[in-house]
Coordinates of C-alpha atoms and ligand atoms in Angstrom, one line a residue:
M1476 CA 22.9 -117.5 94.1
F1477 CA 20.6 -116.2 96.7
N1478 CA 17.9 -114.6 94.7
K1479 CA 16.1 -117.7 93.7
R1480 CA 12.7 -116.7 94.6
T1481 CA 9.3 -115.9 93.0
K1482 CA 7.6 -112.6 93.9
I1483 CA 4.4 -113.0 95.8
G1484 CA 2.3 -111.0 93.5
E1485 CA 3.3 -113.3 90.6
L1486 CA 2.5 -116.5 92.7
L1487 CA -1.0 -115.3 93.7
S1488 CA -2.0 -114.6 90.2
S1489 CA -0.8 -118.0 88.9
E1490 CA -2.3 -121.5 89.2
P1491 CA -1.8 -123.4 92.4
D1492 CA -0.4 -126.3 90.7
N1493 CA 1.9 -127.9 93.7
R1494 CA 5.1 -126.8 92.2
E1495 CA 7.8 -126.1 94.5
V1496 CA 8.7 -122.3 95.0
T1497 CA 11.0 -120.2 97.2
V1498 CA 9.6 -117.0 98.6
M1499 CA 11.1 -114.3 100.7
G1500 CA 9.5 -111.6 102.6
W1501 CA 8.5 -110.0 106.0
V1502 CA 6.2 -111.6 108.2
R1503 CA 2.8 -109.5 108.7
T1504 CA 1.3 -111.8 111.2
F1505 CA 1.8 -115.3 112.5
R1506 CA -1.3 -117.2 114.0
N1507 CA -1.9 -120.4 115.8
N1508 CA 1.9 -121.4 115.4
Q1509 CA 0.6 -122.4 111.9
F1510 CA -0.1 -119.5 109.6
I1511 CA 2.4 -116.9 108.5
A1512 CA 1.0 -113.9 106.3
L1513 CA 4.1 -113.0 104.3
N1514 CA 4.5 -109.9 102.2
D1515 CA 7.1 -108.9 100.0
G1516 CA 6.0 -105.5 98.7
S1517 CA 4.9 -106.8 95.3
T1518 CA 1.4 -106.5 96.3
N1519 CA -0.9 -105.9 99.3
E1520 CA -2.0 -109.4 99.2
N1521 CA -0.2 -111.6 101.7
L1522 CA 1.0 -115.2 100.7
Q1523 CA -0.4 -117.5 103.4
V1524 CA 2.5 -120.0 104.4
V1525 CA 1.2 -122.9 106.2
L1526 CA 3.3 -124.7 108.6
E1527 CA 2.3 -128.2 109.4
L1528 CA 1.8 -128.6 113.3
G1529 CA 4.6 -130.6 114.9
K1530 CA 7.0 -130.3 111.8
F1531 CA 8.9 -127.3 112.8
D1532 CA 10.8 -126.8 115.9
D1533 CA 9.6 -124.5 118.7
E1534 CA 12.7 -122.3 118.7
L1535 CA 12.1 -121.4 115.1
L1536 CA 8.3 -120.9 115.6
K1537 CA 9.2 -118.3 118.3
R1538 CA 11.2 -116.3 115.9
L1539 CA 8.4 -115.9 113.4
T1540 CA 7.4 -112.4 114.9
T1541 CA 5.7 -109.6 113.0
S1542 CA 8.3 -107.8 110.8
A1543 CA 10.9 -110.7 110.9
S1544 CA 12.2 -111.5 107.4
V1545 CA 11.9 -115.0 106.1
R1546 CA 12.7 -117.3 103.4
A1547 CA 10.2 -120.3 102.7
V1548 CA 10.4 -123.0 100.5
G1549 CA 7.1 -125.1 99.8
N1550 CA 4.5 -126.2 97.4
L1551 CA 1.9 -123.8 96.0
I1552 CA -1.4 -125.5 96.5
P1553 CA -5.0 -124.5 96.4
S1554 CA -5.9 -123.0 99.9
L1555 CA -7.9 -125.1 102.3
G1556 CA -9.0 -122.0 104.1
R1557 CA -11.3 -119.3 102.8
G1558 CA -10.0 -115.7 101.8
Q1559 CA -7.3 -116.9 99.5
R1560 CA -7.1 -118.9 96.1
S1561 CA -3.7 -120.5 96.9
E1562 CA -1.2 -120.9 99.8
L1563 CA 2.3 -122.3 100.3
K1564 CA 2.7 -125.5 102.2
A1565 CA 6.0 -125.0 103.7
T1566 CA 8.8 -127.6 103.6
A1567 CA 11.6 -125.4 104.8
I1568 CA 11.5 -122.0 106.7
E1569 CA 14.6 -119.9 107.5
V1570 CA 14.5 -116.6 109.3
L1571 CA 16.9 -114.1 107.5
G1572 CA 16.4 -111.3 110.2
D1573 CA 14.9 -111.4 113.6
S1574 CA 12.8 -108.8 114.9
D1575 CA 11.5 -108.1 118.3
G1576 CA 7.9 -108.0 117.8
E1577 CA 7.1 -106.2 120.9
K1578 CA 9.5 -103.2 120.1
Y1579 CA 8.4 -103.1 116.4
P1580 CA 6.6 -99.8 116.1
L1581 CA 4.0 -100.9 113.6
Q1582 CA 1.5 -103.4 115.4
P1583 CA -1.1 -105.2 113.3
K1584 CA -3.8 -102.7 113.8
K1585 CA -4.7 -99.4 112.2
H1586 CA -2.3 -96.5 112.7
S1587 CA -2.9 -93.0 112.0
L1588 CA -1.3 -91.2 108.9
E1589 CA 0.2 -88.7 111.4
F1590 CA 1.8 -91.4 113.4
L1591 CA 3.2 -93.3 110.3
R1592 CA 4.7 -90.0 109.1
E1593 CA 6.9 -90.2 112.1
Q1594 CA 7.8 -93.8 111.0
A1595 CA 8.4 -92.9 107.5
H1596 CA 11.2 -95.4 107.2
L1597 CA 8.8 -98.3 108.1
R1598 CA 5.6 -97.1 106.6
F1599 CA 6.3 -98.6 103.2
R1600 CA 5.4 -102.0 104.9
T1601 CA 1.9 -100.9 105.6
N1602 CA -0.9 -101.7 102.9
T1603 CA -1.7 -97.9 102.5
F1604 CA 1.8 -96.9 101.8
G1605 CA 2.5 -100.1 99.7
S1606 CA -0.2 -99.1 97.4
V1607 CA 0.5 -95.4 97.2
F1608 CA 4.1 -96.0 96.3
R1609 CA 3.3 -98.6 93.7
V1610 CA 0.9 -96.3 92.1
R1611 CA 3.6 -93.6 92.4
H1612 CA 6.1 -95.8 90.6
A1613 CA 3.4 -96.6 87.8
L1614 CA 2.6 -93.0 87.3
A1615 CA 6.4 -92.0 86.9
Y1616 CA 6.7 -94.8 84.4
A1617 CA 3.7 -93.7 82.5
V1618 CA 5.1 -90.3 82.3
H1619 CA 8.3 -91.4 80.7
R1620 CA 6.3 -93.7 78.4
F1621 CA 3.8 -91.0 77.4
F1622 CA 6.6 -88.6 76.1
N1623 CA 8.7 -91.3 74.8
E1624 CA 5.8 -92.6 72.6
K1625 CA 5.4 -88.9 71.3
G1626 CA 9.2 -88.5 70.6
F1627 CA 10.0 -86.0 73.3
V1628 CA 13.5 -85.8 74.4
Y1629 CA 14.0 -86.2 78.3
L1630 CA 16.2 -83.4 79.4
H1631 CA 17.9 -83.3 82.8
T1632 CA 18.1 -79.6 84.0
P1633 CA 20.4 -78.5 86.6
V1634 CA 19.6 -78.6 90.3
I1635 CA 22.1 -75.9 91.1
T1636 CA 21.3 -72.7 89.2
A1637 CA 22.2 -69.1 89.4
S1638 CA 18.9 -67.8 88.2
D1639 CA 15.6 -67.3 90.2
A1640 CA 14.6 -65.3 87.2
E1641 CA 11.2 -67.2 87.3
G1642 CA 10.4 -65.7 90.8
A1643 CA 8.3 -68.8 91.4
G1644 CA 9.1 -68.8 95.1
E1645 CA 11.7 -68.4 97.8
T1646 CA 15.0 -70.4 97.2
F1647 CA 17.4 -72.4 99.1
K1648 CA 20.7 -70.8 98.8
V1649 CA 23.7 -73.2 97.8
T1650 CA 27.0 -72.0 99.2
T1651 CA 30.3 -73.3 100.7
L1652 CA 31.2 -70.0 102.2
P1653 CA 31.9 -70.3 106.1
F1654 CA 29.0 -68.9 108.2
D1655 CA 31.4 -67.4 110.9
A1656 CA 33.8 -65.7 108.5
T1657 CA 31.7 -64.7 105.3
P1658 CA 33.7 -62.4 102.9
R1659 CA 32.0 -59.1 102.7
N1660 CA 32.0 -56.4 100.1
E1661 CA 32.7 -52.9 101.2
D1662 CA 29.0 -52.1 101.5
G1663 CA 28.6 -55.1 103.9
T1664 CA 26.9 -57.4 101.6
V1665 CA 28.1 -61.1 101.0
D1666 CA 31.2 -61.2 98.5
F1667 CA 30.0 -64.3 96.4
R1668 CA 33.1 -63.9 94.3
E1669 CA 34.7 -65.9 96.9
D1670 CA 32.0 -68.7 96.9
F1671 CA 32.3 -72.0 95.0
F1672 CA 30.7 -70.8 91.9
G1673 CA 32.1 -67.5 92.1
R1674 CA 28.4 -66.1 92.3
A1675 CA 25.3 -66.7 94.3
T1676 CA 23.5 -69.7 93.6
N1677 CA 20.4 -71.6 94.7
L1678 CA 18.5 -74.8 94.3
T1679 CA 16.3 -74.7 91.2
V1680 CA 12.6 -73.7 91.6
S1681 CA 11.9 -75.0 88.1
G1682 CA 13.7 -76.4 85.0
Q1683 CA 11.7 -74.3 82.5
L1684 CA 14.0 -71.7 81.3
E1685 CA 16.7 -74.4 80.5
G1686 CA 13.8 -76.4 78.9
E1687 CA 13.0 -73.7 76.6
L1688 CA 16.6 -73.6 75.4
A1689 CA 16.6 -77.3 74.5
A1690 CA 13.1 -77.1 72.9
M1691 CA 14.7 -74.5 70.4
A1692 CA 16.6 -77.5 69.0
F1693 CA 14.8 -80.6 69.7
S1694 CA 11.3 -79.2 69.2
E1695 CA 9.8 -81.1 72.0
I1696 CA 11.4 -82.0 75.5
Y1697 CA 10.4 -82.7 79.0
T1698 CA 12.1 -82.6 82.3
F1699 CA 11.1 -84.7 85.2
G1700 CA 13.3 -83.9 88.4
P1701 CA 13.2 -82.5 91.8
T1702 CA 12.6 -78.8 92.5
F1703 CA 12.8 -76.8 95.7
R1704 CA 10.8 -73.9 97.2
A1705 CA 11.6 -72.6 100.7
E1706 CA 8.0 -71.4 100.9
N1707 CA 7.0 -71.3 104.4
S1708 CA 3.5 -72.5 103.7
N1709 CA 2.4 -75.5 105.8
T1710 CA -0.5 -76.7 103.6
A1711 CA -1.5 -80.3 102.5
R1712 CA -0.4 -79.3 99.1
H1713 CA 3.0 -77.8 99.4
L1714 CA 6.4 -79.3 100.0
A1715 CA 9.8 -77.9 100.2
E1716 CA 11.2 -80.5 97.8
F1717 CA 8.9 -81.8 95.1
W1718 CA 9.1 -83.4 91.6
M1719 CA 8.0 -81.6 88.7
I1720 CA 7.3 -82.6 85.0
E1721 CA 7.8 -79.8 82.6
P1722 CA 7.3 -80.2 79.0
E1723 CA 8.3 -77.6 76.6
M1724 CA 7.3 -77.4 73.0
A1725 CA 8.3 -75.3 70.1
F1726 CA 5.5 -74.6 67.6
Y1727 CA 2.8 -74.7 70.1
D1728 CA 0.3 -72.1 71.0
L1729 CA -1.8 -72.1 74.2
E1730 CA -4.5 -74.4 72.9
D1731 CA -2.0 -76.9 71.7
N1732 CA -0.4 -76.7 75.3
V1733 CA -3.8 -77.3 76.9
D1734 CA -4.6 -80.3 74.4
L1735 CA -1.3 -81.9 75.2
A1736 CA -1.6 -81.5 79.1
E1737 CA -5.2 -82.9 79.1
E1738 CA -4.0 -85.8 76.8
F1739 CA -0.9 -86.4 79.2
I1740 CA -3.1 -86.4 82.4
R1741 CA -5.6 -88.9 81.0
Y1742 CA -2.8 -91.1 79.7
I1743 CA -1.0 -91.6 83.0
I1744 CA -4.4 -91.9 84.9
R1745 CA -5.4 -94.6 82.4
Y1746 CA -2.1 -96.3 82.9
A1747 CA -2.5 -96.7 86.6
I1748 CA -6.2 -97.9 86.2
E1749 CA -5.0 -100.5 83.7
N1750 CA -2.0 -101.6 85.6
N1751 CA -2.6 -101.2 89.4
V1752 CA -6.2 -101.7 89.7
Q1753 CA -5.8 -103.8 92.9
D1754 CA -3.9 -100.9 94.6
L1755 CA -6.3 -98.2 93.5
E1756 CA -9.3 -100.4 94.7
F1757 CA -7.6 -100.7 98.2
L1758 CA -7.0 -96.8 98.1
A1759 CA -10.6 -96.3 97.2
Q1760 CA -11.9 -98.4 100.1
R1761 CA -9.5 -96.6 102.3
L1762 CA -10.7 -93.3 101.2
A1763 CA -14.4 -94.3 101.6
D1764 CA -13.7 -95.6 105.1
E1765 CA -12.0 -92.3 105.9
E1766 CA -14.9 -90.2 104.5
K1767 CA -17.3 -92.1 106.8
Q1768 CA -15.9 -90.2 109.5
L1769 CA -16.7 -86.8 107.9
P1770 CA -20.2 -84.9 108.2
Q1771 CA -22.4 -85.8 105.2
D1772 CA -21.6 -82.5 103.4
K1773 CA -18.0 -82.8 103.3
R1774 CA -18.0 -86.3 101.7
S1775 CA -17.3 -86.7 98.0
E1776 CA -20.2 -87.4 95.5
F1777 CA -18.1 -90.1 94.1
G1778 CA -15.6 -92.7 94.9
L1779 CA -12.0 -92.8 93.8
M1780 CA -12.5 -95.2 90.9
E1781 CA -15.4 -93.2 89.5
K1782 CA -13.6 -90.0 89.8
L1783 CA -10.7 -91.3 87.9
S1784 CA -12.8 -92.9 85.3
F1785 CA -14.7 -89.6 84.8
V1786 CA -11.4 -87.6 84.3
V1787 CA -10.3 -90.3 81.8
D1788 CA -13.6 -90.1 79.9
N1789 CA -14.5 -86.6 79.9
R1790 CA -13.1 -83.3 78.6
F1791 CA -12.0 -80.6 80.9
E1792 CA -14.1 -77.6 81.3
R1793 CA -12.0 -74.6 79.5
L1794 CA -12.8 -71.1 80.3
T1795 CA -11.0 -67.7 80.8
Y1796 CA -9.9 -66.1 83.9
T1797 CA -12.3 -63.3 83.1
E1798 CA -15.2 -65.7 82.8
A1799 CA -14.3 -67.5 86.2
I1800 CA -14.4 -64.1 87.9
S1801 CA -17.9 -63.4 86.8
I1802 CA -19.0 -66.8 87.6
L1803 CA -17.2 -66.3 91.2
R1804 CA -18.6 -63.1 91.6
E1805 CA -22.2 -63.9 90.9
S1806 CA -22.0 -67.1 93.0
N1807 CA -24.1 -67.6 96.0
Y1808 CA -20.8 -68.3 98.1
N1809 CA -19.7 -64.8 97.1
K1810 CA -23.1 -63.0 97.9
K1811 CA -23.3 -64.9 101.1
K1812 CA -19.8 -64.1 102.2
K1813 CA -18.9 -67.8 102.4
F1814 CA -15.6 -67.2 100.8
Q1815 CA -12.9 -65.9 103.1
Y1816 CA -11.6 -63.6 100.2
L1817 CA -14.5 -62.2 98.4
I1818 CA -14.2 -61.6 94.9
D1819 CA -15.0 -58.0 94.1
Q1820 CA -12.8 -57.0 91.2
W1821 CA -11.1 -58.3 88.0
G1822 CA -7.3 -58.7 88.4
V1823 CA -7.2 -60.5 91.9
D1824 CA -5.3 -63.7 92.1
L1825 CA -7.7 -66.8 92.8
Q1826 CA -7.3 -68.4 96.2
S1827 CA -7.6 -72.0 96.7
E1828 CA -11.2 -71.7 98.0
H1829 CA -12.2 -70.1 94.7
E1830 CA -10.5 -72.7 92.6
R1831 CA -12.2 -75.6 94.5
F1832 CA -15.6 -73.8 94.2
L1833 CA -15.3 -73.8 90.4
V1834 CA -14.0 -77.3 90.2
E1835 CA -16.1 -79.1 93.1
R1836 CA -19.3 -77.1 93.2
H1837 CA -19.8 -75.3 89.9
F1838 CA -18.5 -77.6 87.0
K1839 CA -17.9 -80.7 88.9
R1840 CA -14.8 -81.7 86.8
P1841 CA -11.3 -80.6 86.3
V1842 CA -11.2 -77.0 85.0
V1843 CA -8.7 -75.2 82.6
L1844 CA -8.3 -71.5 83.4
T1845 CA -6.7 -69.4 80.7
D1846 CA -5.6 -65.8 80.0
Y1847 CA -4.8 -64.5 83.4
P1848 CA -4.2 -60.9 84.2
K1849 CA -0.5 -60.3 83.5
N1850 CA 0.2 -58.7 86.7
I1851 CA -0.2 -62.0 88.6
K1852 CA 1.8 -64.0 86.3
A1853 CA 5.6 -64.5 85.3
F1854 CA 7.4 -62.4 82.8
Y1855 CA 7.9 -64.9 80.2
M1856 CA 4.1 -65.5 79.5
R1857 CA 2.9 -64.3 76.1
Q1858 CA 1.1 -61.1 76.1
N1859 CA -2.4 -61.0 74.5
D1860 CA -3.5 -58.3 72.4
D1861 CA -5.8 -56.8 75.0
G1862 CA -2.8 -55.5 76.9
K1863 CA -4.1 -56.9 80.2
T1864 CA -3.8 -60.6 80.0
V1865 CA -1.3 -63.2 79.1
A1866 CA -1.6 -66.7 77.5
A1867 CA -1.4 -68.5 80.7
M1868 CA -3.3 -71.7 81.7
D1869 CA -3.8 -73.5 85.0
I1870 CA -5.4 -76.8 85.5
L1871 CA -7.4 -77.2 88.6
A1872 CA -8.3 -80.7 90.0
P1873 CA -11.0 -81.6 92.4
G1874 CA -9.6 -81.9 96.0
I1875 CA -6.2 -80.6 94.9
G1876 CA -6.5 -77.2 93.2
E1877 CA -3.9 -76.3 90.9
I1878 CA -2.2 -79.2 89.5
V1879 CA -0.8 -77.8 86.3
G1880 CA 0.5 -74.4 85.5
G1881 CA 1.6 -73.4 82.0
S1882 CA 1.7 -70.8 79.2
Q1883 CA 2.5 -69.9 75.8
R1884 CA 6.0 -68.1 76.1
E1885 CA 6.7 -64.6 74.7
E1886 CA 8.6 -65.2 71.7
R1887 CA 8.8 -61.6 70.5
M1888 CA 12.1 -60.1 71.6
D1889 CA 10.9 -56.6 72.1
K1890 CA 7.8 -57.4 74.0
L1891 CA 9.7 -59.8 76.2
V1892 CA 12.5 -57.2 76.9
S1893 CA 10.0 -54.6 77.9
R1894 CA 8.0 -56.8 80.3
M1895 CA 11.5 -57.9 81.9
Q1896 CA 12.2 -54.4 82.5
E1897 CA 8.7 -53.5 83.9
M1898 CA 9.1 -56.5 86.2
H1899 CA 12.9 -55.7 87.1
I1900 CA 14.2 -59.0 85.8
P1901 CA 18.0 -58.6 85.2
V1902 CA 18.0 -58.4 81.4
K1903 CA 21.8 -58.6 81.0
E1904 CA 22.4 -61.6 83.2
M1905 CA 19.6 -63.6 81.1
W1906 CA 21.5 -63.1 77.8
W1907 CA 21.5 -66.7 77.3
Y1908 CA 17.7 -66.9 77.5
L1909 CA 17.2 -64.0 75.2
D1910 CA 19.4 -65.5 72.6
T1911 CA 16.7 -68.1 71.8
R1912 CA 14.6 -64.9 70.8
R1913 CA 17.3 -63.6 68.9
F1914 CA 18.3 -66.6 66.9
G1915 CA 15.3 -68.3 65.2
T1916 CA 12.7 -67.6 67.7
V1917 CA 9.3 -69.5 67.4
P1918 CA 6.1 -69.7 68.9
H1919 CA 6.2 -72.1 71.9
A1920 CA 4.5 -73.3 75.1
G1921 CA 4.9 -75.5 78.1
F1922 CA 3.7 -76.4 81.5
G1923 CA 4.5 -77.8 84.9
L1924 CA 2.8 -80.5 86.6
G1925 CA 3.5 -81.2 90.3
F1926 CA 4.0 -84.9 90.4
E1927 CA 3.1 -85.3 94.0
R1928 CA -0.2 -83.3 93.3
M1929 CA -0.9 -85.9 90.5
V1930 CA -0.2 -88.8 92.8
Q1931 CA -2.5 -87.4 95.5
F1932 CA -5.1 -87.1 92.9
V1933 CA -4.8 -90.5 91.7
T1934 CA -4.3 -92.2 95.2
G1935 CA -7.0 -90.0 96.9
M1936 CA -4.4 -89.1 99.8
S1937 CA -5.5 -85.8 101.2
N1938 CA -2.1 -84.8 102.4
I1939 CA 0.9 -84.3 100.1
R1940 CA 3.3 -85.7 102.8
D1941 CA 1.8 -89.0 102.3
V1942 CA 2.7 -89.4 98.7
I1943 CA 6.5 -88.8 98.8
A1944 CA 8.6 -91.1 100.6
F1945 CA 10.5 -88.7 102.7
P1946 CA 8.8 -85.3 102.8
R1947 CA 10.6 -82.1 103.1
T1948 CA 8.5 -79.4 104.9
P1949 CA 9.2 -76.5 107.2
K1950 CA 11.0 -77.7 110.4
N1951 CA 11.1 -81.3 109.1
A1952 CA 13.8 -83.1 107.3
E1953 CA 14.0 -86.2 109.3
F1954 CA 15.3 -89.5 107.4
Ligands
LIG3149 P1 0.4 -73.0 94.0 O1 -0.3 -71.6 93.7 O2 -0.4 -74.1 94.4 O3 1.5 -72.7 95.2 P2 2.4 -72.3 92.0 O4 1.6 -71.3 91.2 O5 3.4 -71.7 92.9 O6 1.3 -73.3 92.8 P3 3.8 -73.2 89.7 O7 4.9 -72.3 89.9 O8 3.0 -72.8 88.5 O9 2.8 -73.3 91.0 O10 4.3 -74.7 89.6 C1 3.9 -75.7 88.7 C2 3.2 -76.8 89.5 O11 4.0 -77.3 90.6 C3 1.9 -76.5 90.2 O12 0.8 -76.5 89.5 C4 1.8 -77.5 91.3 O13 1.2 -78.6 90.8 C5 3.2 -77.8 91.6 N1 3.7 -77.2 93.0 C6 4.0 -75.9 92.9 N2 4.6 -75.7 94.3 C7 4.4 -76.8 95.0 C8 4.9 -77.2 96.2 N3 5.5 -76.4 97.1 N4 5.0 -78.6 96.5 C9 4.3 -79.3 95.6 N5 4.0 -79.1 94.3 C10 4.0 -77.8 94.0
LIG3150 MN1 3.2 -71.5 95.0

């Protein structure tokens, strides 16, 4: 058996009682021919492995370069040096995989996040990305734990679908048709009857519609999977492939929906604080250092840890779109024309500058906006009695903007169908969706939370490309 080792995270939180242990990992640094800083990804803390001078031969010492992989056996003793509680007094060292330290792209110094994006296959081995991806893992686990505790059923919705009924964004086409000899209809359009599925298909932009179908049987379900949007927006908050969590609940109205979303967000943040405090403190320090480079007025008022505790401990501000518009219209930012898009009338879609104004300047806390104009929202959202708005809700987070989008769904068949017709949604093709309204329809609601935006919020990383392992963005699909 090869895997007879103790993880470094576990060792460092145990008593240094001289017991013999085996560790394996990658060399971060090797100094004075004596001290290996060894890391195995279980924590950012390195284990100091001490090699007694003269005890190991020179050939071996030369191979202990940055990024070489090593197996070390020794005794865990209280550290003689400062900076760590315990260290490993090595009795045997074996190099598992050599590495040319000169050629290794990540030198033991600070690299820019941009540079590390080009080394995404190696960036896991840095402290920053070690912490980011352990926190990402913890949040993903907390998502499942939350819904499991509440009795929700985890539903796997299809990645390939024939509907973009949601109109959530540009889709990626899925086809096996040859590019050079595409079968054509008489009018010149592509004949998808010849295609693999016998019809035009695309990668899913959301699992919601399928989620609704299952909610009409299990009452409460959630999805957690990849979604794809071919939106050509090169922002720090958009990916072409991102993970979304979409709960869908029967017997919920809009308020129940917002309550669940708030409880959910608090729960997963609290889980990360309780289980990943070391990583979060590291990221908080990283963020503080990064912000020191910014002019005073661009720095945040609170550190990362304070911001997270604040969200866990305080209710989100809830207001309607209409109320938000009047706050924005009356704001100094609007009057002094500091917004790029000035707010002059009810009905416009909010830009991210407006969302950030509300969250970061006006309320200084996460904000839930409800009851948006129906003309800027999807067909399935429940129409309010005023004839102008729908029971939609967006949750806006500091530094990120929209993190959740959701609504109460239109459960009334006649209203749904007439809205679909108005919006040119193919009613006939959506027969399966409409069946839920035909056979035992109920008030129901749901939302979508962009997982990467959540990870950004919790880790304080300002670019979404730095919270997913291998980001997919316009003109970039390396790795
Ligand atoms: P935005 O206005 O920010 O583009 P949206 O209105 O298109 O968002 P929804 O269709 O409501 O977003 O999707 C639900 C959630 O998915 C959003 O609240 C956001 O957290 C996330 N999301 C949407 N588009 C992306 C993307 N391209 N990359 C990462 N996350 C996204
Ligand atoms: Mn969008």
